[in-house]
Amino acid sequence: MGFDLTRRRFLIGSGVAATGLLTGCDALVENATVNDVLQKAESLTLGTQRLLMPHQPLAREYTEADMSPVFKANGTSQPDGEEYARLMESNFADWKLTVNGMVQRPLELSLADLKAMASRTQITRHDCVEGWSAIGKWTGVQLGLVLEKAGLAPGARFAVFHCADEYEKTLDGSGQYYESIDLVDAWHPQTILAYSMNGKDLEVAHGAPLRLRVERQLGYKHAKYVMRIELVDSFKGLWGGKGGFWEDRGYEWYAGI
Ligand SMILES: Nc1nc2c(c(=O)[nH]1)N[C@H]1C(S)=C(S)[C@@H](COP(=O)(O)O)O[C@H]1N2
Ligand SMILES: [Mo]
């Protein structure tokens, strides 16, 4: 594997570790091109380095025969609140996904709008930090297509997913679930906004009406109950400022599998 400890120390010393690069780093260093980029890239941001990566590998996809008979629901399995209850009652007919922030054309998309767009189906393995995995089939629209509809404003760097649920009130008194990914993952072909699981409409326990699948990262990145996608240039001012509910509680922002 040829991982160079000096290099790791250098990266930590330069502060790159704080951005979460090292989680995905061991896989990268095998690649000479990326290594060269890293050697020369002391002052580049994590985002720039990832955009320079020569290829974006796909997460493994499985067959129908591999699908888990039981797929556990984890975290919130039923959001509280009157607004969500009302939407659920009408089977999300009145629900709309908001896309706003640093975009050229803010969007309000219904489930019908999303289903009318090109879809992608993928059978993948979900890995939760709590130590369980399950293989499921997901159908949805590629996030990149939705973001292309909105058009990014100059300077946008992250997509933030605001969810309907409060998972757990801690820290600042809010337990609002949210997550974020960078633009590399946002345009990755397997990053989809899923409205269907295992061939059926997405169930409430798994994030109805819409949840993120970001297949090269751990379970907590896969935001359920997505209500709004906000494009931002930093996480400052968003809850704990670390880019996600679990990140604000100490988890890695880049949760590579
Ligand atoms: N909105 C929201 N999204 C969430 C969570 C949550 O509590 N609320 N839990 C996360 C965690 S830790 C995991 S493992 C997966 C679980 O997805 P599942 O319920 O479909 O198994 O959702 C993730 N997304
Ligand atoms: Mo999880």
PDB file of C-alpha atoms and ligand atoms in Angstrom:
ATOM      1  CA  MET A   1       0.000   0.000   0.000  1.00  0.00           C
ATOM      2  CA  GLY A   2       3.024   2.280   0.212  1.00  0.00           C
ATOM      3  CA  PHE A   3       1.373   4.823   2.455  1.00  0.00           C
ATOM      4  CA  ASP A   4       3.949   7.248   3.628  1.00  0.00           C
ATOM      5  CA  LEU A   5       3.691   8.267   7.262  1.00  0.00           C
ATOM      6  CA  THR A   6       5.689  11.400   6.671  1.00  0.00           C
ATOM      7  CA  ARG A   7       3.142  12.403   4.102  1.00  0.00           C
ATOM      8  CA  ARG A   8       0.314  11.698   6.538  1.00  0.00           C
ATOM      9  CA  ARG A   9       2.001  13.801   9.187  1.00  0.00           C
ATOM     10  CA  PHE A  10       2.589  16.505   6.640  1.00  0.00           C
ATOM     11  CA  LEU A  11      -1.080  16.509   5.705  1.00  0.00           C
ATOM     12  CA  ILE A  12      -2.166  16.638   9.319  1.00  0.00           C
ATOM     13  CA  GLY A  13       0.326  19.375   9.987  1.00  0.00           C
ATOM     14  CA  SER A  14      -0.948  21.394   7.063  1.00  0.00           C
ATOM     15  CA  GLY A  15      -4.461  21.259   8.399  1.00  0.00           C
ATOM     16  CA  VAL A  16      -5.847  19.224   5.525  1.00  0.00           C
ATOM     17  CA  ALA A  17      -6.896  16.507   7.991  1.00  0.00           C
ATOM     18  CA  ALA A  18      -9.405  18.871   9.493  1.00  0.00           C
ATOM     19  CA  THR A  19     -11.272  18.938   6.198  1.00  0.00           C
ATOM     20  CA  GLY A  20     -11.704  15.177   6.276  1.00  0.00           C
ATOM     21  CA  LEU A  21      -9.330  14.261   3.456  1.00  0.00           C
ATOM     22  CA  LEU A  22      -7.670  11.428   5.330  1.00  0.00           C
ATOM     23  CA  THR A  23     -10.776   9.244   5.499  1.00  0.00           C
ATOM     24  CA  GLY A  24     -10.630   8.691   1.779  1.00  0.00           C
ATOM     25  CA  CYS A  25      -6.906   9.067   1.500  1.00  0.00           C
ATOM     26  CA  ASP A  26      -5.630   5.522   1.835  1.00  0.00           C
ATOM     27  CA  ALA A  27      -7.422   4.533  -1.330  1.00  0.00           C
ATOM     28  CA  LEU A  28      -6.093   7.553  -3.180  1.00  0.00           C
ATOM     29  CA  VAL A  29      -2.422   7.217  -2.436  1.00  0.00           C
ATOM     30  CA  GLU A  30      -2.101   4.051  -4.469  1.00  0.00           C
ATOM     31  CA  ASN A  31      -2.665   6.174  -7.491  1.00  0.00           C
ATOM     32  CA  ALA A  32       0.508   7.914  -8.599  1.00  0.00           C
ATOM     33  CA  THR A  33      -1.313  10.716 -10.374  1.00  0.00           C
ATOM     34  CA  VAL A  34      -3.268  11.649  -7.313  1.00  0.00           C
ATOM     35  CA  ASN A  35      -0.157  11.315  -5.204  1.00  0.00           C
ATOM     36  CA  ASP A  36       1.655  13.722  -7.511  1.00  0.00           C
ATOM     37  CA  VAL A  37      -1.224  16.127  -7.240  1.00  0.00           C
ATOM     38  CA  LEU A  38      -1.091  15.897  -3.460  1.00  0.00           C
ATOM     39  CA  GLN A  39       2.658  16.497  -3.449  1.00  0.00           C
ATOM     40  CA  LYS A  40       2.233  19.688  -5.390  1.00  0.00           C
ATOM     41  CA  ALA A  41      -1.006  20.769  -3.860  1.00  0.00           C
ATOM     42  CA  GLU A  42      -0.105  22.039  -0.437  1.00  0.00           C
ATOM     43  CA  SER A  43      -2.298  25.057  -0.771  1.00  0.00           C
ATOM     44  CA  LEU A  44      -5.192  23.576  -2.708  1.00  0.00           C
ATOM     45  CA  THR A  45      -8.458  22.939  -0.953  1.00  0.00           C
ATOM     46  CA  LEU A  46      -9.898  19.477  -0.505  1.00  0.00           C
ATOM     47  CA  GLY A  47     -12.551  20.270  -3.098  1.00  0.00           C
ATOM     48  CA  THR A  48      -9.961  21.193  -5.682  1.00  0.00           C
ATOM     49  CA  GLN A  49      -7.969  18.043  -5.014  1.00  0.00           C
ATOM     50  CA  ARG A  50     -11.004  15.818  -5.389  1.00  0.00           C
ATOM     51  CA  LEU A  51     -11.980  17.531  -8.640  1.00  0.00           C
ATOM     52  CA  LEU A  52      -8.514  16.776  -9.996  1.00  0.00           C
ATOM     53  CA  MET A  53      -8.909  13.080  -9.325  1.00  0.00           C
ATOM     54  CA  PRO A  54      -8.599  11.220 -12.609  1.00  0.00           C
ATOM     55  CA  HIS A  55     -11.602   8.953 -12.070  1.00  0.00           C
ATOM     56  CA  GLN A  56     -14.526   8.584  -9.740  1.00  0.00           C
ATOM     57  CA  PRO A  57     -14.970   4.907  -8.985  1.00  0.00           C
ATOM     58  CA  LEU A  58     -18.445   3.458  -8.658  1.00  0.00           C
ATOM     59  CA  ALA A  59     -19.601   1.741  -5.516  1.00  0.00           C
ATOM     60  CA  ARG A  60     -20.221  -1.964  -6.107  1.00  0.00           C
ATOM     61  CA  GLU A  61     -23.656  -2.819  -7.463  1.00  0.00           C
ATOM     62  CA  TYR A  62     -25.384  -6.113  -6.696  1.00  0.00           C
ATOM     63  CA  THR A  63     -28.082  -8.296  -8.249  1.00  0.00           C
ATOM     64  CA  GLU A  64     -31.692  -8.877  -7.181  1.00  0.00           C
ATOM     65  CA  ALA A  65     -30.597 -12.178  -5.659  1.00  0.00           C
ATOM     66  CA  ASP A  66     -28.300 -10.328  -3.240  1.00  0.00           C
ATOM     67  CA  MET A  67     -31.031  -8.115  -1.800  1.00  0.00           C
ATOM     68  CA  SER A  68     -31.429  -8.374   1.968  1.00  0.00           C
ATOM     69  CA  PRO A  69     -34.743  -9.896   3.080  1.00  0.00           C
ATOM     70  CA  VAL A  70     -34.837  -7.347   5.891  1.00  0.00           C
ATOM     71  CA  PHE A  71     -33.546  -3.799   5.632  1.00  0.00           C
ATOM     72  CA  LYS A  72     -33.450  -2.198   9.051  1.00  0.00           C
ATOM     73  CA  ALA A  73     -34.805   1.328   9.493  1.00  0.00           C
ATOM     74  CA  ASN A  74     -32.413   3.428  11.549  1.00  0.00           C
ATOM     75  CA  GLY A  75     -32.454   6.841  13.203  1.00  0.00           C
ATOM     76  CA  THR A  76     -35.783   8.548  12.721  1.00  0.00           C
ATOM     77  CA  SER A  77     -38.466   6.215  11.413  1.00  0.00           C
ATOM     78  CA  GLN A  78     -41.376   8.662  11.703  1.00  0.00           C
ATOM     79  CA  PRO A  79     -40.769  12.421  11.777  1.00  0.00           C
ATOM     80  CA  ASP A  80     -42.753  14.384  14.372  1.00  0.00           C
ATOM     81  CA  GLY A  81     -44.681  17.508  13.576  1.00  0.00           C
ATOM     82  CA  GLU A  82     -47.952  18.574  12.036  1.00  0.00           C
ATOM     83  CA  GLU A  83     -46.493  19.620   8.717  1.00  0.00           C
ATOM     84  CA  TYR A  84     -45.044  16.184   8.001  1.00  0.00           C
ATOM     85  CA  ALA A  85     -48.228  14.470   9.240  1.00  0.00           C
ATOM     86  CA  ARG A  86     -50.281  16.581   6.846  1.00  0.00           C
ATOM     87  CA  LEU A  87     -48.027  15.759   3.888  1.00  0.00           C
ATOM     88  CA  MET A  88     -48.084  12.067   4.763  1.00  0.00           C
ATOM     89  CA  GLU A  89     -51.877  12.039   4.923  1.00  0.00           C
ATOM     90  CA  SER A  90     -52.165  13.095   1.290  1.00  0.00           C
ATOM     91  CA  ASN A  91     -49.451  10.633   0.294  1.00  0.00           C
ATOM     92  CA  PHE A  92     -47.059  13.532  -0.350  1.00  0.00           C
ATOM     93  CA  ALA A  93     -49.180  14.917  -3.208  1.00  0.00           C
ATOM     94  CA  ASP A  94     -48.631  18.439  -1.781  1.00  0.00           C
ATOM     95  CA  TRP A  95     -44.983  17.901  -0.908  1.00  0.00           C
ATOM     96  CA  LYS A  96     -42.388  19.891  -2.821  1.00  0.00           C
ATOM     97  CA  LEU A  97     -38.615  19.706  -2.834  1.00  0.00           C
ATOM     98  CA  THR A  98     -37.093  23.168  -2.567  1.00  0.00           C
ATOM     99  CA  VAL A  99     -33.705  23.787  -4.190  1.00  0.00           C
ATOM    100  CA  ASN A 100     -32.260  27.151  -3.250  1.00  0.00           C
ATOM    101  CA  GLY A 101     -29.248  29.005  -1.883  1.00  0.00           C
ATOM    102  CA  MET A 102     -26.400  29.586  -4.331  1.00  0.00           C
ATOM    103  CA  VAL A 103     -28.331  28.649  -7.471  1.00  0.00           C
ATOM    104  CA  GLN A 104     -29.360  30.612 -10.529  1.00  0.00           C
ATOM    105  CA  ARG A 105     -32.942  29.326 -10.608  1.00  0.00           C
ATOM    106  CA  PRO A 106     -34.476  28.271  -7.279  1.00  0.00           C
ATOM    107  CA  LEU A 107     -36.769  25.262  -7.797  1.00  0.00           C
ATOM    108  CA  GLU A 108     -39.885  23.772  -6.249  1.00  0.00           C
ATOM    109  CA  LEU A 109     -40.285  20.210  -7.529  1.00  0.00           C
ATOM    110  CA  SER A 110     -43.178  17.862  -6.797  1.00  0.00           C
ATOM    111  CA  LEU A 111     -42.748  14.102  -6.637  1.00  0.00           C
ATOM    112  CA  ALA A 112     -44.409  13.938 -10.061  1.00  0.00           C
ATOM    113  CA  ASP A 113     -41.826  16.407 -11.403  1.00  0.00           C
ATOM    114  CA  LEU A 114     -38.983  14.273 -10.042  1.00  0.00           C
ATOM    115  CA  LYS A 115     -40.496  11.045 -11.367  1.00  0.00           C
ATOM    116  CA  ALA A 116     -40.863  12.618 -14.816  1.00  0.00           C
ATOM    117  CA  MET A 117     -37.090  13.088 -14.992  1.00  0.00           C
ATOM    118  CA  ALA A 118     -34.711  10.326 -16.126  1.00  0.00           C
ATOM    119  CA  SER A 119     -34.367   7.730 -13.382  1.00  0.00           C
ATOM    120  CA  ARG A 120     -31.578   5.485 -12.182  1.00  0.00           C
ATOM    121  CA  THR A 121     -31.971   2.186 -10.340  1.00  0.00           C
ATOM    122  CA  GLN A 122     -29.118   0.689  -8.324  1.00  0.00           C
ATOM    123  CA  ILE A 123     -28.733  -2.229  -5.935  1.00  0.00           C
ATOM    124  CA  THR A 124     -26.151  -1.276  -3.346  1.00  0.00           C
ATOM    125  CA  ARG A 125     -24.978  -2.092   0.147  1.00  0.00           C
ATOM    126  CA  HIS A 126     -25.764   0.351   2.920  1.00  0.00           C
ATOM    127  CA  ASP A 127     -23.216   0.375   5.743  1.00  0.00           C
ATOM    128  CA  CYS A 128     -24.128   1.949   9.070  1.00  0.00           C
ATOM    129  CA  VAL A 129     -21.446   2.954  11.583  1.00  0.00           C
ATOM    130  CA  GLU A 130     -23.420   1.045  14.185  1.00  0.00           C
ATOM    131  CA  GLY A 131     -22.154  -2.146  12.563  1.00  0.00           C
ATOM    132  CA  TRP A 132     -24.913  -3.414  10.305  1.00  0.00           C
ATOM    133  CA  SER A 133     -25.224  -3.529   6.520  1.00  0.00           C
ATOM    134  CA  ALA A 134     -28.073  -4.260   4.140  1.00  0.00           C
ATOM    135  CA  ILE A 135     -28.418  -4.532   0.372  1.00  0.00           C
ATOM    136  CA  GLY A 136     -31.351  -2.711  -1.185  1.00  0.00           C
ATOM    137  CA  LYS A 137     -32.602  -1.480  -4.534  1.00  0.00           C
ATOM    138  CA  TRP A 138     -33.047   2.236  -4.979  1.00  0.00           C
ATOM    139  CA  THR A 139     -34.652   4.249  -7.768  1.00  0.00           C
ATOM    140  CA  GLY A 140     -34.529   7.992  -8.096  1.00  0.00           C
ATOM    141  CA  VAL A 141     -33.242  10.936 -10.040  1.00  0.00           C
ATOM    142  CA  GLN A 142     -29.554  11.737 -10.201  1.00  0.00           C
ATOM    143  CA  LEU A 143     -28.819  14.730  -8.010  1.00  0.00           C
ATOM    144  CA  GLY A 144     -26.626  16.201 -10.765  1.00  0.00           C
ATOM    145  CA  LEU A 145     -29.649  16.447 -13.083  1.00  0.00           C
ATOM    146  CA  VAL A 146     -31.626  18.370 -10.466  1.00  0.00           C
ATOM    147  CA  LEU A 147     -28.691  20.687  -9.796  1.00  0.00           C
ATOM    148  CA  GLU A 148     -28.248  21.276 -13.528  1.00  0.00           C
ATOM    149  CA  LYS A 149     -31.897  22.375 -13.677  1.00  0.00           C
ATOM    150  CA  ALA A 150     -31.212  24.874 -10.892  1.00  0.00           C
ATOM    151  CA  GLY A 151     -27.825  25.991 -12.223  1.00  0.00           C
ATOM    152  CA  LEU A 152     -25.101  26.671  -9.675  1.00  0.00           C
ATOM    153  CA  ALA A 153     -24.187  30.218  -8.765  1.00  0.00           C
ATOM    154  CA  PRO A 154     -20.450  30.988  -8.820  1.00  0.00           C
ATOM    155  CA  GLY A 155     -18.773  29.960  -5.575  1.00  0.00           C
ATOM    156  CA  ALA A 156     -21.228  27.177  -4.628  1.00  0.00           C
ATOM    157  CA  ARG A 157     -19.252  24.298  -3.061  1.00  0.00           C
ATOM    158  CA  PHE A 158     -21.608  22.043  -1.141  1.00  0.00           C
ATOM    159  CA  ALA A 159     -25.151  20.718  -1.352  1.00  0.00           C
ATOM    160  CA  VAL A 160     -26.870  20.721   2.046  1.00  0.00           C
ATOM    161  CA  PHE A 161     -29.871  18.471   2.652  1.00  0.00           C
ATOM    162  CA  HIS A 162     -32.390  19.819   5.150  1.00  0.00           C
ATOM    163  CA  CYS A 163     -34.603  17.075   6.546  1.00  0.00           C
ATOM    164  CA  ALA A 164     -38.094  17.024   8.036  1.00  0.00           C
ATOM    165  CA  ASP A 165     -37.092  15.348  11.281  1.00  0.00           C
ATOM    166  CA  GLU A 166     -35.481  16.287  14.548  1.00  0.00           C
ATOM    167  CA  TYR A 167     -33.529  13.184  15.474  1.00  0.00           C
ATOM    168  CA  GLU A 168     -32.399  14.067  18.959  1.00  0.00           C
ATOM    169  CA  LYS A 169     -32.204  17.356  20.800  1.00  0.00           C
ATOM    170  CA  THR A 170     -28.677  17.973  22.052  1.00  0.00           C
ATOM    171  CA  LEU A 171     -25.973  20.631  21.977  1.00  0.00           C
ATOM    172  CA  ASP A 172     -27.655  23.850  20.845  1.00  0.00           C
ATOM    173  CA  GLY A 173     -31.109  22.506  21.740  1.00  0.00           C
ATOM    174  CA  SER A 174     -31.918  21.573  18.160  1.00  0.00           C
ATOM    175  CA  GLY A 175     -31.753  18.097  16.778  1.00  0.00           C
ATOM    176  CA  GLN A 176     -32.613  19.006  13.225  1.00  0.00           C
ATOM    177  CA  TYR A 177     -31.207  16.354  10.887  1.00  0.00           C
ATOM    178  CA  TYR A 178     -29.192  17.692   7.989  1.00  0.00           C
ATOM    179  CA  GLU A 179     -26.320  16.515   5.825  1.00  0.00           C
ATOM    180  CA  SER A 180     -24.025  17.814   3.118  1.00  0.00           C
ATOM    181  CA  ILE A 181     -21.806  16.588   0.298  1.00  0.00           C
ATOM    182  CA  ASP A 182     -19.377  18.289  -2.050  1.00  0.00           C
ATOM    183  CA  LEU A 183     -19.897  18.797  -5.767  1.00  0.00           C
ATOM    184  CA  VAL A 184     -17.832  15.735  -6.704  1.00  0.00           C
ATOM    185  CA  ASP A 185     -20.231  13.482  -4.845  1.00  0.00           C
ATOM    186  CA  ALA A 186     -23.204  15.592  -5.968  1.00  0.00           C
ATOM    187  CA  TRP A 187     -22.420  14.794  -9.620  1.00  0.00           C
ATOM    188  CA  HIS A 188     -21.340  11.210  -9.021  1.00  0.00           C
ATOM    189  CA  PRO A 189     -23.571   8.971 -11.182  1.00  0.00           C
ATOM    190  CA  GLN A 190     -24.725   6.889  -8.197  1.00  0.00           C
ATOM    191  CA  THR A 191     -25.735   9.899  -6.114  1.00  0.00           C
ATOM    192  CA  ILE A 192     -29.494   9.896  -6.427  1.00  0.00           C
ATOM    193  CA  LEU A 193     -32.549  11.358  -4.751  1.00  0.00           C
ATOM    194  CA  ALA A 194     -34.490   8.143  -4.234  1.00  0.00           C
ATOM    195  CA  TYR A 195     -38.279   7.964  -4.177  1.00  0.00           C
ATOM    196  CA  SER A 196     -38.462   4.183  -4.468  1.00  0.00           C
ATOM    197  CA  MET A 197     -36.928   1.310  -2.507  1.00  0.00           C
ATOM    198  CA  ASN A 198     -37.028  -2.369  -3.441  1.00  0.00           C
ATOM    199  CA  GLY A 199     -39.506  -1.660  -6.243  1.00  0.00           C
ATOM    200  CA  LYS A 200     -42.083   0.182  -4.109  1.00  0.00           C
ATOM    201  CA  ASP A 201     -42.711   3.782  -3.114  1.00  0.00           C
ATOM    202  CA  LEU A 202     -40.235   4.733  -0.409  1.00  0.00           C
ATOM    203  CA  GLU A 203     -41.732   3.963   2.999  1.00  0.00           C
ATOM    204  CA  VAL A 204     -41.886   6.528   5.783  1.00  0.00           C
ATOM    205  CA  ALA A 205     -39.458   4.489   7.891  1.00  0.00           C
ATOM    206  CA  HIS A 206     -36.867   4.766   5.101  1.00  0.00           C
ATOM    207  CA  GLY A 207     -37.290   8.478   4.427  1.00  0.00           C
ATOM    208  CA  ALA A 208     -40.444   9.135   2.383  1.00  0.00           C
ATOM    209  CA  PRO A 209     -41.008  10.888   0.150  1.00  0.00           C
ATOM    210  CA  LEU A 210     -37.348  11.448  -0.815  1.00  0.00           C
ATOM    211  CA  ARG A 211     -33.967  10.435   0.534  1.00  0.00           C
ATOM    212  CA  LEU A 212     -30.403  10.816  -0.582  1.00  0.00           C
ATOM    213  CA  ARG A 213     -28.284   7.848  -1.688  1.00  0.00           C
ATOM    214  CA  VAL A 214     -24.587   8.703  -1.745  1.00  0.00           C
ATOM    215  CA  GLU A 215     -23.215   5.231  -2.222  1.00  0.00           C
ATOM    216  CA  ARG A 216     -19.528   5.686  -1.467  1.00  0.00           C
ATOM    217  CA  GLN A 217     -20.234   6.964   2.013  1.00  0.00           C
ATOM    218  CA  LEU A 218     -21.610   5.591   5.272  1.00  0.00           C
ATOM    219  CA  GLY A 219     -25.266   5.432   6.251  1.00  0.00           C
ATOM    220  CA  TYR A 220     -25.538   8.662   8.173  1.00  0.00           C
ATOM    221  CA  LYS A 221     -24.735  10.682   5.023  1.00  0.00           C
ATOM    222  CA  HIS A 222     -27.865   9.270   3.326  1.00  0.00           C
ATOM    223  CA  ALA A 223     -30.305  11.958   4.478  1.00  0.00           C
ATOM    224  CA  LYS A 224     -33.926  10.800   4.732  1.00  0.00           C
ATOM    225  CA  TYR A 225     -37.012  13.080   4.579  1.00  0.00           C
ATOM    226  CA  VAL A 226     -35.242  15.619   2.358  1.00  0.00           C
ATOM    227  CA  MET A 227     -37.307  18.810   2.179  1.00  0.00           C
ATOM    228  CA  ARG A 228     -34.811  21.302   0.871  1.00  0.00           C
ATOM    229  CA  ILE A 229     -31.441  21.263  -0.858  1.00  0.00           C
ATOM    230  CA  GLU A 230     -29.425  24.381  -0.235  1.00  0.00           C
ATOM    231  CA  LEU A 231     -26.268  25.235  -2.153  1.00  0.00           C
ATOM    232  CA  VAL A 232     -23.682  26.933   0.039  1.00  0.00           C
ATOM    233  CA  ASP A 233     -20.032  27.939   0.035  1.00  0.00           C
ATOM    234  CA  SER A 234     -19.479  26.991   3.689  1.00  0.00           C
ATOM    235  CA  PHE A 235     -21.227  25.382   6.660  1.00  0.00           C
ATOM    236  CA  LYS A 236     -20.886  28.490   8.801  1.00  0.00           C
ATOM    237  CA  GLY A 237     -24.224  29.450  10.275  1.00  0.00           C
ATOM    238  CA  LEU A 238     -25.715  25.988   9.757  1.00  0.00           C
ATOM    239  CA  TRP A 239     -26.437  24.448  13.167  1.00  0.00           C
ATOM    240  CA  GLY A 240     -23.118  23.255  14.619  1.00  0.00           C
ATOM    241  CA  GLY A 241     -21.140  24.371  11.558  1.00  0.00           C
ATOM    242  CA  LYS A 242     -19.656  20.945  10.711  1.00  0.00           C
ATOM    243  CA  GLY A 243     -21.940  20.103   7.796  1.00  0.00           C
ATOM    244  CA  GLY A 244     -24.216  17.481   9.311  1.00  0.00           C
ATOM    245  CA  PHE A 245     -26.161  16.306  12.331  1.00  0.00           C
ATOM    246  CA  TRP A 246     -23.629  13.589  13.216  1.00  0.00           C
ATOM    247  CA  GLU A 247     -20.662  15.703  12.125  1.00  0.00           C
ATOM    248  CA  ASP A 248     -21.740  18.307  14.687  1.00  0.00           C
ATOM    249  CA  ARG A 249     -21.516  15.460  17.216  1.00  0.00           C
ATOM    250  CA  GLY A 250     -17.994  14.397  16.219  1.00  0.00           C
ATOM    251  CA  TYR A 251     -18.341  12.132  13.175  1.00  0.00           C
ATOM    252  CA  GLU A 252     -16.227  12.567  10.030  1.00  0.00           C
ATOM    253  CA  TRP A 253     -17.672  14.818   7.350  1.00  0.00           C
ATOM    254  CA  TYR A 254     -16.272  12.613   4.563  1.00  0.00           C
ATOM    255  CA  ALA A 255     -17.525   9.205   5.648  1.00  0.00           C
ATOM    256  CA  GLY A 256     -15.918   7.042   2.946  1.00  0.00           C
ATOM    257  CA  ILE A 257     -16.645   3.329   2.972  1.00  0.00           C
TER     258      ILE A 257
HETATM  259  N1  LIG B   1     -33.413  12.552   8.240  1.00  0.00           N
HETATM  260  C1  LIG B   1     -32.685  11.532   8.712  1.00  0.00           C
HETATM  261  N2  LIG B   1     -31.855  10.890   7.863  1.00  0.00           N
HETATM  262  C2  LIG B   1     -31.116   9.855   8.306  1.00  0.00           C
HETATM  263  C3  LIG B   1     -31.161   9.430   9.667  1.00  0.00           C
HETATM  264  C4  LIG B   1     -32.050  10.123  10.527  1.00  0.00           C
HETATM  265  O1  LIG B   1     -32.182   9.825  11.730  1.00  0.00           O
HETATM  266  N3  LIG B   1     -32.801  11.169  10.018  1.00  0.00           N
HETATM  267  N4  LIG B   1     -30.345   8.384  10.072  1.00  0.00           N
HETATM  268  C5  LIG B   1     -29.181   8.054   9.227  1.00  0.00           C
HETATM  269  C6  LIG B   1     -28.548   6.776   9.519  1.00  0.00           C
HETATM  270  S1  LIG B   1     -27.468   6.726  10.835  1.00  0.00           S
HETATM  271  C7  LIG B   1     -28.691   5.684   8.717  1.00  0.00           C
HETATM  272  S2  LIG B   1     -27.817   4.254   8.959  1.00  0.00           S
HETATM  273  C8  LIG B   1     -29.654   5.698   7.609  1.00  0.00           C
HETATM  274  C9  LIG B   1     -30.679   4.609   7.805  1.00  0.00           C
HETATM  275  O2  LIG B   1     -31.517   4.512   6.696  1.00  0.00           O
HETATM  276  P1  LIG B   1     -32.684   3.458   6.745  1.00  0.00           P
HETATM  277  O3  LIG B   1     -33.628   3.881   7.851  1.00  0.00           O
HETATM  278  O4  LIG B   1     -33.315   3.475   5.401  1.00  0.00           O
HETATM  279  O5  LIG B   1     -32.047   2.138   7.086  1.00  0.00           O
HETATM  280  O6  LIG B   1     -30.330   6.940   7.471  1.00  0.00           O
HETATM  281  C10 LIG B   1     -29.554   8.068   7.751  1.00  0.00           C
HETATM  282  N5  LIG B   1     -30.308   9.226   7.403  1.00  0.00           N
HETATM  283 MO    MO B   2     -26.253   4.819  10.543  1.00  0.00          MO
END
